[in-house]
Amino acid sequence: MKIKAFPEQVQLNPRNYEDFRFVRDFVTPQSKLEVQTDKLFLVNEDYKRLYRWIYQEQGRLESPEANVIDDLGNVYPHFLDLSSLVISNNEMQLDLVARKGFQHFYEKANGLTFEALHILGGLNASLKIDIDYLIVPDDLNLQRLTSLSLQISISYQLSQAILEASKLVGDATNPFTVTNAVIKAIAITLQIVFLVINLTINTILLKELYFPRIRKLNAYSDYALIKQAVEYLGFTLDSTVLFNLRFIATLPAPQIKPNNSIFSKYFNQLSDYFNTHYPTLTDSCPTLWSLIESYLITYNLRCFVYDGIVKIERRDYFVQNANMVIKPTFTDQGKRESVREFNDEEVYLRKFFHYVTDLTDLHAINSIPNQVRYSEVQTVPNSVINQDLVNIKGLNEYLIPFELAAVKTELTGIESAVSLLFGVIDSVLNFFGSNSNLQNVITDRLGVMMISQQFFQQTKRLYMAQNSTKQRSDYQTQLSISNIIDNYHADLKVANNCKRIERQTIPFTMQNFKDLEQNNFVTLESGEVVEVANCIYYDRKYKADVVLYFDDTSAFNVSETKIV
């Protein structure tokens, strides 16, 4: 193996060249980047060359390219990661990172906010979707009563002001009272104007309470957001599962907009979008990686990145495509036997799946059943001799950082009456050859998202109907925790997820290592598919130390039960 770096492709001779190794952790890759990287120790001429790059050429904030060339001449693009640089008097230590590999992508995706992506022109405005919604206060009847009382009060005051104005006619004809009449007329006129304005505004507000208008919020589908952000970073998204879930949208929480006057503020309440079409720092998924991670957790997906391809699929996809074949060995070569451990730290007594709860949107709390919002799964033994000796323990929480959205499912009395009237009008007009559909103006309100106030706090997850501003009629089924567990988390049941762990040293090449970065499931010569949890590849020794997860049947005496 050779390592050539910098634009002129200088061959590096790191101090640890003979012992250099490539390390990957596939169980928790994003949480252990600092210990899974490949360290280079540069001395002498390599030290001087990198020093010039940092202090005389490009600076420390741009990493130099580097290529790893195996003994067959295959080139694997990498770079010298200057963000990990440690300098002493005679040595520089830094990481060698695969270019457009997982670590490269993760660090960029974790730092890319959608707000920055928007500012930089990375979001296509034509892909935005409108989300229809209605504001239906949770204390609607009380607000209606209060507004109606105010309406009666203002009407009474207006009638009294008009009565007073009529009396001024007699005073105006009397020369001794004409001056007082003029002054009084001005005062009463101002009073009438004030009352008319209040009456107009209150009438509109009362109309909003009885017949609220349909407003709009903006969003992107999650698939469109992720795809655009991945491409902006110079990568390519390849994901069948995300495409199949492409109608799921993240609805950012509304934000208070600046208003220049009370009038603009009032009319904005009726017409403004009130939110950005992308998640911001106030939302639960402000960055590209946070949105991807929400899918990895919710739908039990895996993410691999190689040669600029971001591959996100279900676990069983990688199991079915385990094309690399390896030759297993004994874990203890001296004794020629295999030593086995078990993944008990990944086996839980209880698993709790849930969405977040938004206390500022009571419709979501009251309208969406608990079995949709959360579910708890408990692992129990089928038969027990001593209950206190059962070795199943711990709680694993799966937090889905979104609130769901309620929809309007029935018409109010006023809406039903208007719908009936419009239906009669449609029938009459259509009898004479028209094509009237006034009734649809009312019935189209069904299925529209319904919130209890203009501003809610938690980012919402929606399942949109195709080419529509509403959610699918079965959105609760599609997004229900119970449905997600049944369809995406079956392989995490204890009986399926119980593994035996073996540490082996196997023959390996650089090409094997690159293949492993595309899929960490491999096939043994016997045909059995196993998962590589960790791999340390020693290039100069053509071997790798691997941690293998084998399926194990020792958890046959347990069952999982949904207790919520």
Coordinates of C-alpha atoms in Angstrom, one line a residue:
M1 CA 0.0 0.0 0.0
K2 CA 1.1 3.5 -0.8
I3 CA -0.2 6.9 0.4
K4 CA 0.2 9.8 -1.9
A5 CA -1.0 13.3 -0.8
F6 CA -1.2 16.9 -1.9
P7 CA -1.8 18.1 -5.4
E8 CA 1.6 16.9 -6.6
Q9 CA 0.9 13.4 -5.1
V10 CA 3.9 13.2 -2.8
Q11 CA 4.3 9.7 -1.4
L12 CA 4.1 9.8 2.4
N13 CA 6.2 7.7 4.8
P14 CA 4.4 7.9 8.1
R15 CA 6.3 6.7 11.2
N16 CA 3.6 4.0 11.8
Y17 CA 3.5 2.8 8.2
E18 CA 4.2 -0.9 9.0
D19 CA 1.5 -0.9 11.7
F20 CA -1.0 1.3 10.0
R21 CA -4.5 0.0 10.2
F22 CA -8.0 0.9 8.9
V23 CA -10.7 0.8 11.6
R24 CA -14.5 0.9 11.2
D25 CA -17.2 0.5 13.8
F26 CA -20.5 -0.4 12.2
V27 CA -22.7 -0.6 15.3
T28 CA -22.5 3.0 16.4
P29 CA -20.5 4.7 13.6
Q30 CA -21.5 8.3 14.1
S31 CA -20.9 8.2 17.9
K32 CA -17.4 6.8 17.7
L33 CA -15.8 8.7 14.9
E34 CA -12.9 9.9 17.1
V35 CA -11.8 6.3 17.9
Q36 CA -12.5 4.7 14.6
T37 CA -10.3 6.8 12.4
D38 CA -7.0 5.9 10.9
K39 CA -4.1 7.8 12.5
L40 CA -1.0 8.9 10.6
F41 CA 2.2 10.0 12.3
L42 CA 4.1 12.3 9.9
V43 CA 7.8 13.1 10.5
N44 CA 10.7 14.6 8.6
E45 CA 9.9 15.6 5.0
D46 CA 6.2 14.8 5.4
Y47 CA 6.1 17.1 8.5
K48 CA 7.7 19.9 6.5
R49 CA 5.3 19.4 3.5
L50 CA 2.2 19.6 5.7
Y51 CA 3.6 22.5 7.6
R52 CA 4.0 24.5 4.3
W53 CA 0.4 23.6 3.4
I54 CA -0.9 24.9 6.7
Y55 CA 1.1 28.1 7.1
Q56 CA 2.1 29.1 3.5
E57 CA -0.4 27.6 1.0
Q58 CA -4.0 26.8 1.8
G59 CA -4.2 27.1 5.6
R60 CA -5.5 24.7 8.2
L61 CA -9.2 24.9 7.2
E62 CA -8.7 23.1 3.9
S63 CA -7.6 19.5 4.1
P64 CA -5.1 18.1 1.5
E65 CA -6.2 15.3 -0.7
A66 CA -4.6 11.9 -0.3
N67 CA -4.9 8.6 -2.3
V68 CA -4.4 5.1 -0.9
I69 CA -3.1 2.8 -3.6
D70 CA -3.1 -0.9 -2.9
D71 CA -0.6 -3.4 -4.3
L72 CA -2.8 -4.1 -7.3
G73 CA -2.8 -0.4 -8.2
N74 CA -6.4 0.3 -7.1
V75 CA -6.8 3.9 -5.9
Y76 CA -9.0 4.8 -3.0
P77 CA -9.6 8.6 -2.5
H78 CA -8.9 9.9 1.1
F79 CA -7.9 13.1 2.7
L80 CA -5.7 14.3 5.6
D81 CA -8.2 15.5 8.1
L82 CA -6.7 18.7 9.5
S83 CA -9.5 19.1 12.0
S84 CA -7.9 16.2 14.0
L85 CA -4.4 17.6 13.7
V86 CA -2.0 17.5 16.7
I87 CA 1.4 19.1 16.3
S88 CA 4.6 18.5 18.4
N89 CA 8.1 19.7 17.7
N90 CA 9.0 16.7 15.5
E91 CA 5.7 15.0 14.6
M92 CA 2.3 15.7 13.3
Q93 CA -0.6 13.3 14.1
L94 CA -3.9 13.4 12.2
D95 CA -6.6 11.2 10.7
L96 CA -6.7 9.6 7.3
V97 CA -10.4 9.8 6.2
A98 CA -12.1 8.2 3.2
R99 CA -13.1 10.9 0.8
K100 CA -16.9 10.8 0.3
G101 CA -17.2 8.0 2.8
F102 CA -19.4 7.8 5.9
Q103 CA -17.3 9.9 8.2
H104 CA -16.8 12.6 5.5
F105 CA -20.6 12.7 4.9
Y106 CA -21.6 12.6 8.6
E107 CA -19.4 15.6 9.5
K108 CA -20.8 17.7 6.7
A109 CA -24.4 16.6 7.2
N110 CA -24.3 17.2 10.9
G111 CA -23.2 20.7 10.3
L112 CA -25.5 21.6 7.4
T113 CA -28.7 23.4 8.6
F114 CA -31.6 23.6 6.3
E115 CA -31.7 27.4 6.9
A116 CA -28.1 27.7 5.6
L117 CA -29.1 25.4 2.7
H118 CA -31.9 27.8 1.8
I119 CA -29.7 30.9 2.0
L120 CA -27.1 29.2 -0.2
G121 CA -29.7 28.4 -2.8
G122 CA -29.7 24.7 -2.2
L123 CA -33.5 24.3 -1.9
N124 CA -35.7 24.3 -5.0
A125 CA -38.8 26.5 -4.3
S126 CA -40.8 24.7 -6.9
L127 CA -40.8 21.6 -4.7
K128 CA -42.5 23.3 -1.8
I129 CA -45.9 22.0 -0.9
D130 CA -48.8 24.0 0.7
I131 CA -50.5 22.6 3.9
D132 CA -54.1 23.7 4.4
Y133 CA -55.1 24.3 8.0
L134 CA -57.8 25.7 10.1
I135 CA -57.5 27.4 13.5
V136 CA -60.3 26.1 15.8
P137 CA -59.7 27.3 19.4
D138 CA -60.2 24.7 22.0
D139 CA -62.4 27.1 24.0
L140 CA -64.5 27.8 20.8
N141 CA -67.9 28.0 22.5
L142 CA -66.7 30.4 25.1
Q143 CA -65.1 32.6 22.5
R144 CA -68.2 32.6 20.4
L145 CA -70.3 33.6 23.4
T146 CA -67.9 36.4 24.3
S147 CA -67.7 37.7 20.8
L148 CA -71.5 37.6 20.4
S149 CA -71.9 39.5 23.6
L150 CA -69.4 42.1 22.4
Q151 CA -71.2 42.3 19.1
I152 CA -74.5 43.1 20.9
S153 CA -72.8 45.7 23.2
I154 CA -71.2 47.5 20.3
S155 CA -74.4 47.5 18.2
Y156 CA -76.3 49.0 21.2
Q157 CA -73.6 51.7 21.6
L158 CA -73.8 52.4 17.9
S159 CA -77.6 52.8 17.9
Q160 CA -77.3 55.2 20.9
A161 CA -74.7 57.3 19.1
I162 CA -76.9 57.5 16.0
L163 CA -79.8 58.5 18.2
E164 CA -77.7 61.3 19.8
A165 CA -76.7 62.5 16.3
S166 CA -80.4 62.8 15.3
K167 CA -81.0 65.1 18.3
L168 CA -78.3 67.4 17.0
V169 CA -80.5 68.4 14.1
G170 CA -82.8 70.5 16.4
D171 CA -79.8 72.0 18.2
A172 CA -78.2 73.0 14.9
T173 CA -81.2 75.2 14.0
N174 CA -81.0 77.1 17.2
P175 CA -78.5 80.1 17.0
F176 CA -77.9 79.9 20.7
T177 CA -76.8 76.3 20.7
V178 CA -75.2 75.9 17.3
T179 CA -71.6 76.1 18.6
N180 CA -72.2 73.4 21.2
A181 CA -74.0 71.3 18.6
V182 CA -71.0 71.4 16.2
I183 CA -68.6 70.3 19.0
K184 CA -71.0 67.6 20.1
A185 CA -71.4 66.5 16.5
I186 CA -67.7 66.1 16.0
A187 CA -67.5 64.0 19.2
I188 CA -70.4 61.8 18.2
T189 CA -69.0 61.4 14.7
L190 CA -65.8 60.2 16.1
Q191 CA -67.6 57.8 18.4
I192 CA -69.7 56.4 15.5
V193 CA -66.5 55.9 13.4
F194 CA -64.8 54.1 16.3
L195 CA -67.8 51.9 16.9
V196 CA -68.2 51.1 13.2
I197 CA -64.5 50.0 13.0
N198 CA -64.9 47.9 16.2
L199 CA -68.1 46.4 14.8
T200 CA -66.5 45.5 11.5
I201 CA -63.5 43.9 13.1
N202 CA -65.6 42.0 15.6
T203 CA -67.9 40.8 12.8
I204 CA -64.9 39.4 10.9
L205 CA -63.7 37.8 14.1
L206 CA -67.1 36.3 14.8
K207 CA -67.1 34.9 11.3
E208 CA -63.7 33.4 11.9
L209 CA -65.1 31.6 15.0
Y210 CA -68.1 30.2 13.3
F211 CA -66.7 29.8 9.8
P212 CA -62.9 29.9 10.0
R213 CA -61.1 30.4 6.7
I214 CA -58.6 27.9 5.4
R215 CA -55.0 29.2 5.8
K216 CA -51.8 27.7 4.4
L217 CA -48.4 26.7 5.8
N218 CA -45.4 25.6 3.8
A219 CA -43.3 22.5 3.9
Y220 CA -41.1 20.1 1.9
S221 CA -41.5 16.4 1.8
D222 CA -38.7 14.8 3.8
Y223 CA -37.5 12.9 0.8
A224 CA -37.1 16.2 -1.2
L225 CA -35.4 17.9 1.7
I226 CA -32.9 15.0 2.2
K227 CA -32.2 14.6 -1.5
Q228 CA -31.6 18.3 -2.1
A229 CA -29.3 18.6 0.9
V230 CA -27.3 15.4 0.0
E231 CA -26.8 16.6 -3.5
Y232 CA -25.7 20.1 -2.3
L233 CA -22.9 18.4 -0.4
G234 CA -21.7 16.6 -3.5
F235 CA -23.2 13.2 -2.7
T236 CA -26.0 11.1 -4.3
L237 CA -28.9 9.7 -2.4
D238 CA -29.8 6.1 -3.1
S239 CA -32.8 4.9 -1.0
T240 CA -35.8 2.8 -2.0
V241 CA -37.3 3.1 1.5
L242 CA -37.1 6.9 1.6
F243 CA -38.7 7.1 -1.8
N244 CA -41.5 4.8 -0.7
L245 CA -42.0 7.2 2.3
R246 CA -41.8 10.3 0.1
F247 CA -45.2 11.6 1.1
I248 CA -44.1 12.1 4.7
A249 CA -43.5 15.8 5.3
T250 CA -41.9 17.8 8.2
L251 CA -44.0 20.8 9.0
P252 CA -41.8 23.5 10.7
A253 CA -43.3 25.3 13.7
P254 CA -44.8 28.8 12.8
Q255 CA -42.8 31.8 13.6
I256 CA -43.9 35.3 14.6
K257 CA -43.6 37.7 11.7
P258 CA -42.6 41.4 12.0
N259 CA -45.6 43.8 11.4
N260 CA -45.5 47.5 10.8
S261 CA -48.9 48.3 12.1
I262 CA -51.9 46.9 13.9
F263 CA -53.7 46.6 10.5
S264 CA -50.9 44.6 8.8
K265 CA -50.6 42.4 11.9
Y266 CA -54.4 41.7 11.8
F267 CA -54.5 40.9 8.1
N268 CA -51.4 38.8 8.4
Q269 CA -53.3 36.6 10.8
L270 CA -55.6 35.8 7.9
S271 CA -53.2 35.4 5.0
D272 CA -49.5 35.0 6.0
Y273 CA -47.8 31.6 5.8
F274 CA -46.3 32.1 9.3
N275 CA -43.6 29.5 8.8
T276 CA -40.6 28.7 6.7
H277 CA -40.8 25.8 4.3
Y278 CA -37.8 24.2 5.8
P279 CA -36.9 23.2 9.5
T280 CA -35.0 25.9 11.4
L281 CA -33.0 25.9 14.6
T282 CA -36.3 26.1 16.6
D283 CA -37.4 22.8 15.1
S284 CA -36.5 19.2 16.1
C285 CA -34.5 18.5 13.0
P286 CA -32.6 21.6 12.0
T287 CA -29.7 19.8 10.2
L288 CA -29.5 17.2 7.5
W289 CA -28.1 14.5 9.8
S290 CA -30.8 15.1 12.5
L291 CA -33.5 14.5 9.9
I292 CA -31.8 11.4 8.5
E293 CA -31.2 10.1 12.1
S294 CA -34.9 10.5 12.8
Y295 CA -35.6 8.0 10.0
L296 CA -32.8 5.6 11.1
I297 CA -34.4 5.5 14.6
T298 CA -38.1 5.5 13.6
Y299 CA -37.9 3.0 10.7
N300 CA -34.9 0.9 11.9
L301 CA -32.8 1.8 8.8
R302 CA -29.1 1.6 8.1
C303 CA -26.9 4.2 6.4
F304 CA -23.8 3.4 4.4
V305 CA -21.7 6.0 2.4
Y306 CA -19.2 5.0 -0.2
D307 CA -17.8 6.7 -3.3
G308 CA -20.2 9.6 -2.8
I309 CA -23.3 7.3 -2.7
V310 CA -25.5 7.7 0.4
K311 CA -27.3 4.4 0.8
I312 CA -30.2 4.3 3.2
E313 CA -32.2 1.1 3.4
R314 CA -33.9 -1.4 5.8
R315 CA -31.6 -3.8 7.6
D316 CA -33.1 -6.8 5.7
Y317 CA -32.0 -5.2 2.4
F318 CA -28.4 -5.5 3.4
V319 CA -28.9 -9.0 4.8
Q320 CA -30.3 -10.1 1.4
N321 CA -27.5 -8.5 -0.5
A322 CA -24.6 -9.9 1.6
N323 CA -22.4 -10.7 -1.4
M324 CA -19.0 -10.7 0.1
V325 CA -17.8 -14.1 1.2
I326 CA -15.3 -14.6 4.0
K327 CA -13.6 -17.6 5.5
P328 CA -14.1 -17.9 9.2
T329 CA -11.4 -19.0 11.6
F330 CA -11.1 -20.0 15.2
T331 CA -11.3 -17.2 17.8
D332 CA -8.5 -18.9 19.7
Q333 CA -6.0 -20.2 17.1
G334 CA -3.7 -21.7 19.8
K335 CA -6.5 -23.9 21.2
R336 CA -8.3 -24.1 17.8
E337 CA -11.6 -23.3 19.3
S338 CA -14.1 -20.5 19.2
V339 CA -15.0 -18.4 22.2
R340 CA -18.4 -16.9 22.2
E341 CA -20.0 -14.0 23.9
F342 CA -23.6 -12.6 23.7
N343 CA -25.0 -9.1 23.0
D344 CA -27.0 -8.9 26.2
E345 CA -26.6 -5.1 26.4
E346 CA -28.7 -4.9 23.2
V347 CA -31.5 -7.0 24.7
Y348 CA -34.1 -5.0 26.7
L349 CA -36.9 -5.8 29.0
R350 CA -39.0 -2.9 27.8
K351 CA -38.9 -0.7 24.7
F352 CA -40.8 2.5 24.6
F353 CA -41.7 4.1 21.2
H354 CA -43.3 7.5 21.2
Y355 CA -43.8 10.9 19.5
V356 CA -43.4 14.1 21.4
T357 CA -46.4 15.8 22.9
D358 CA -47.2 19.5 22.0
L359 CA -49.2 21.0 24.8
T360 CA -49.9 24.1 22.7
D361 CA -52.0 22.1 20.2
L362 CA -54.8 20.5 22.2
H363 CA -56.4 19.1 19.0
A364 CA -53.4 16.8 18.4
I365 CA -53.6 15.6 22.0
N366 CA -57.4 15.1 22.0
S367 CA -58.0 13.8 18.5
I368 CA -55.1 11.4 18.0
P369 CA -55.5 8.1 19.9
N370 CA -52.8 7.0 22.4
Q371 CA -52.2 3.8 20.4
V372 CA -51.1 5.9 17.5
R373 CA -48.9 8.2 19.6
Y374 CA -47.0 5.7 21.5
S375 CA -46.5 2.0 22.3
E376 CA -44.5 0.0 24.9
V377 CA -43.2 -3.5 24.2
Q378 CA -42.3 -5.8 27.0
T379 CA -40.2 -9.0 26.7
V380 CA -41.5 -11.8 29.0
P381 CA -40.3 -15.4 29.4
N382 CA -42.7 -18.1 28.3
S383 CA -42.0 -20.3 31.3
V384 CA -40.1 -19.4 34.5
I385 CA -38.6 -21.4 37.4
N386 CA -37.3 -18.5 39.4
Q387 CA -38.6 -15.1 38.4
D388 CA -35.9 -13.2 40.3
L389 CA -33.2 -15.0 38.2
V390 CA -34.6 -13.8 34.8
N391 CA -31.8 -11.9 33.0
I392 CA -33.9 -9.5 30.9
K393 CA -33.5 -5.9 32.0
G394 CA -33.3 -2.3 30.9
L395 CA -35.4 0.2 29.0
N396 CA -34.7 1.4 25.5
E397 CA -36.5 4.6 24.5
Y398 CA -37.2 5.3 20.8
L399 CA -38.0 9.0 20.7
I400 CA -39.5 10.3 17.4
P401 CA -39.0 14.0 17.7
F402 CA -42.2 15.1 16.1
E403 CA -45.8 15.8 17.0
L404 CA -48.7 14.5 14.8
A405 CA -51.4 16.8 13.4
A406 CA -55.2 16.4 13.9
V407 CA -57.5 16.9 10.9
K408 CA -61.1 18.2 10.7
T409 CA -63.4 15.2 10.6
E410 CA -66.9 16.8 10.8
L411 CA -68.8 20.0 9.9
T412 CA -70.1 22.4 12.4
G413 CA -73.8 23.2 12.6
I414 CA -73.2 26.5 10.6
E415 CA -71.1 24.7 8.0
S416 CA -73.7 21.9 7.6
A417 CA -76.5 24.5 7.1
V418 CA -74.5 26.4 4.6
S419 CA -73.5 23.1 2.9
L420 CA -77.2 22.2 2.6
L421 CA -78.1 25.6 1.1
F422 CA -75.2 25.5 -1.4
G423 CA -76.3 22.0 -2.3
V424 CA -79.8 23.3 -3.2
I425 CA -78.3 26.1 -5.2
D426 CA -76.1 23.7 -7.1
S427 CA -79.0 21.5 -7.9
V428 CA -81.0 24.4 -9.3
L429 CA -78.2 25.8 -11.3
N430 CA -77.1 22.4 -12.7
F431 CA -80.8 21.8 -13.7
F432 CA -80.4 24.7 -16.1
G433 CA -77.1 23.4 -17.5
S434 CA -74.6 25.0 -15.2
N435 CA -71.7 23.2 -13.6
S436 CA -72.0 24.6 -10.1
N437 CA -70.1 23.0 -7.2
L438 CA -70.6 25.5 -4.4
Q439 CA -71.1 22.7 -1.9
N440 CA -67.5 21.6 -2.4
V441 CA -66.4 24.8 -0.8
I442 CA -67.8 23.5 2.4
T443 CA -67.1 19.8 2.2
D444 CA -63.5 20.4 1.1
R445 CA -62.9 21.6 4.6
L446 CA -63.0 18.0 5.8
G447 CA -59.6 16.5 6.1
V448 CA -57.8 19.8 6.6
M449 CA -55.3 20.1 9.4
M450 CA -56.8 21.6 12.5
I451 CA -54.8 23.4 15.2
S452 CA -56.0 25.2 18.3
Q453 CA -54.0 28.3 17.9
Q454 CA -51.8 30.0 15.3
F455 CA -48.5 29.1 17.0
F456 CA -47.6 25.6 18.0
Q457 CA -44.2 24.6 19.5
Q458 CA -43.3 21.2 18.2
T459 CA -42.4 20.3 14.7
K460 CA -45.1 18.2 13.1
R461 CA -44.9 15.0 11.0
L462 CA -47.5 14.7 8.3
Y463 CA -48.3 11.9 5.8
M464 CA -49.6 13.8 2.8
A465 CA -52.0 12.6 0.1
Q466 CA -50.4 12.7 -3.4
N467 CA -50.7 16.1 -5.1
S468 CA -52.8 17.4 -2.3
T469 CA -52.7 20.0 0.5
K470 CA -54.2 17.5 3.0
Q471 CA -53.1 14.4 4.7
R472 CA -54.1 10.9 3.6
S473 CA -57.3 9.7 5.1
D474 CA -55.3 6.8 6.6
Y475 CA -52.5 9.0 7.9
Q476 CA -52.9 7.8 11.5
T477 CA -52.5 4.2 10.4
Q478 CA -49.4 5.0 8.3
L479 CA -47.8 7.0 11.2
S480 CA -49.0 4.9 14.1
I481 CA -46.3 3.6 16.4
S482 CA -47.9 0.1 16.4
N483 CA -47.8 0.0 12.6
I484 CA -44.2 1.1 12.5
I485 CA -43.1 -1.5 15.1
D486 CA -44.9 -4.3 13.2
N487 CA -43.5 -3.4 9.8
Y488 CA -40.0 -2.1 10.6
H489 CA -38.8 -3.4 13.9
A490 CA -39.5 -7.1 13.7
D491 CA -35.7 -7.9 13.5
L492 CA -35.2 -6.2 16.9
K493 CA -37.4 -8.6 18.8
V494 CA -35.3 -10.3 21.4
A495 CA -35.8 -13.7 19.8
N496 CA -34.5 -12.3 16.5
N497 CA -31.9 -9.9 18.0
C498 CA -30.1 -12.3 20.3
K499 CA -26.7 -12.7 18.9
R500 CA -23.5 -14.6 19.8
I501 CA -20.4 -12.6 19.3
E502 CA -17.1 -14.0 18.0
R503 CA -13.8 -12.2 17.5
Q504 CA -11.8 -13.6 14.6
T505 CA -8.7 -12.8 12.6
I506 CA -9.4 -13.5 8.9
P507 CA -7.6 -13.0 5.6
F508 CA -8.4 -9.6 4.2
T509 CA -7.6 -7.1 1.5
M510 CA -8.1 -3.4 0.9
Q511 CA -10.9 -4.2 -1.6
N512 CA -12.6 -6.4 1.1
F513 CA -12.5 -3.4 3.4
K514 CA -14.0 -1.1 0.8
D515 CA -16.7 -3.6 0.1
L516 CA -17.4 -3.8 3.8
E517 CA -18.1 -0.1 3.9
Q518 CA -20.9 -0.7 1.4
N519 CA -22.5 -3.5 3.4
N520 CA -21.4 -4.9 6.7
F521 CA -23.3 -8.1 6.3
V522 CA -21.2 -10.9 4.8
T523 CA -21.7 -14.5 3.9
L524 CA -19.6 -17.3 5.4
E525 CA -18.4 -20.1 3.2
S526 CA -21.1 -22.2 4.8
G527 CA -23.7 -19.9 3.4
E528 CA -24.6 -18.3 6.8
V529 CA -25.1 -14.5 6.8
V530 CA -23.4 -12.7 9.7
E531 CA -23.0 -9.1 10.6
V532 CA -19.5 -7.5 11.0
A533 CA -19.8 -5.1 14.0
N534 CA -16.2 -3.9 13.9
C535 CA -13.3 -4.4 11.6
I536 CA -9.6 -3.5 12.0
Y537 CA -7.7 -4.1 8.8
Y538 CA -3.9 -4.3 8.8
D539 CA -2.9 -3.5 5.3
R540 CA 0.8 -4.7 5.5
K541 CA -0.3 -8.0 7.1
Y542 CA -3.3 -8.7 4.8
K543 CA -5.5 -9.6 7.7
A544 CA -8.3 -8.1 9.7
D545 CA -9.6 -8.5 13.2
V546 CA -13.3 -8.6 13.0
V547 CA -16.2 -8.8 15.5
L548 CA -18.9 -11.0 14.1
Y549 CA -22.6 -11.2 15.1
F550 CA -24.1 -14.6 14.6
D551 CA -27.8 -15.4 14.9
D552 CA -28.4 -17.3 18.1
T553 CA -31.4 -19.3 19.2
S554 CA -30.7 -19.2 22.9
A555 CA -33.6 -16.7 23.4
F556 CA -36.2 -19.2 22.3
N557 CA -38.1 -19.1 25.6
V558 CA -39.2 -15.4 25.4
S559 CA -42.0 -13.5 23.7
E560 CA -42.7 -9.8 23.1
T561 CA -46.0 -8.3 24.1
K562 CA -47.4 -4.8 23.4
I563 CA -48.6 -3.6 26.8
V564 CA -49.8 -0.2 25.4

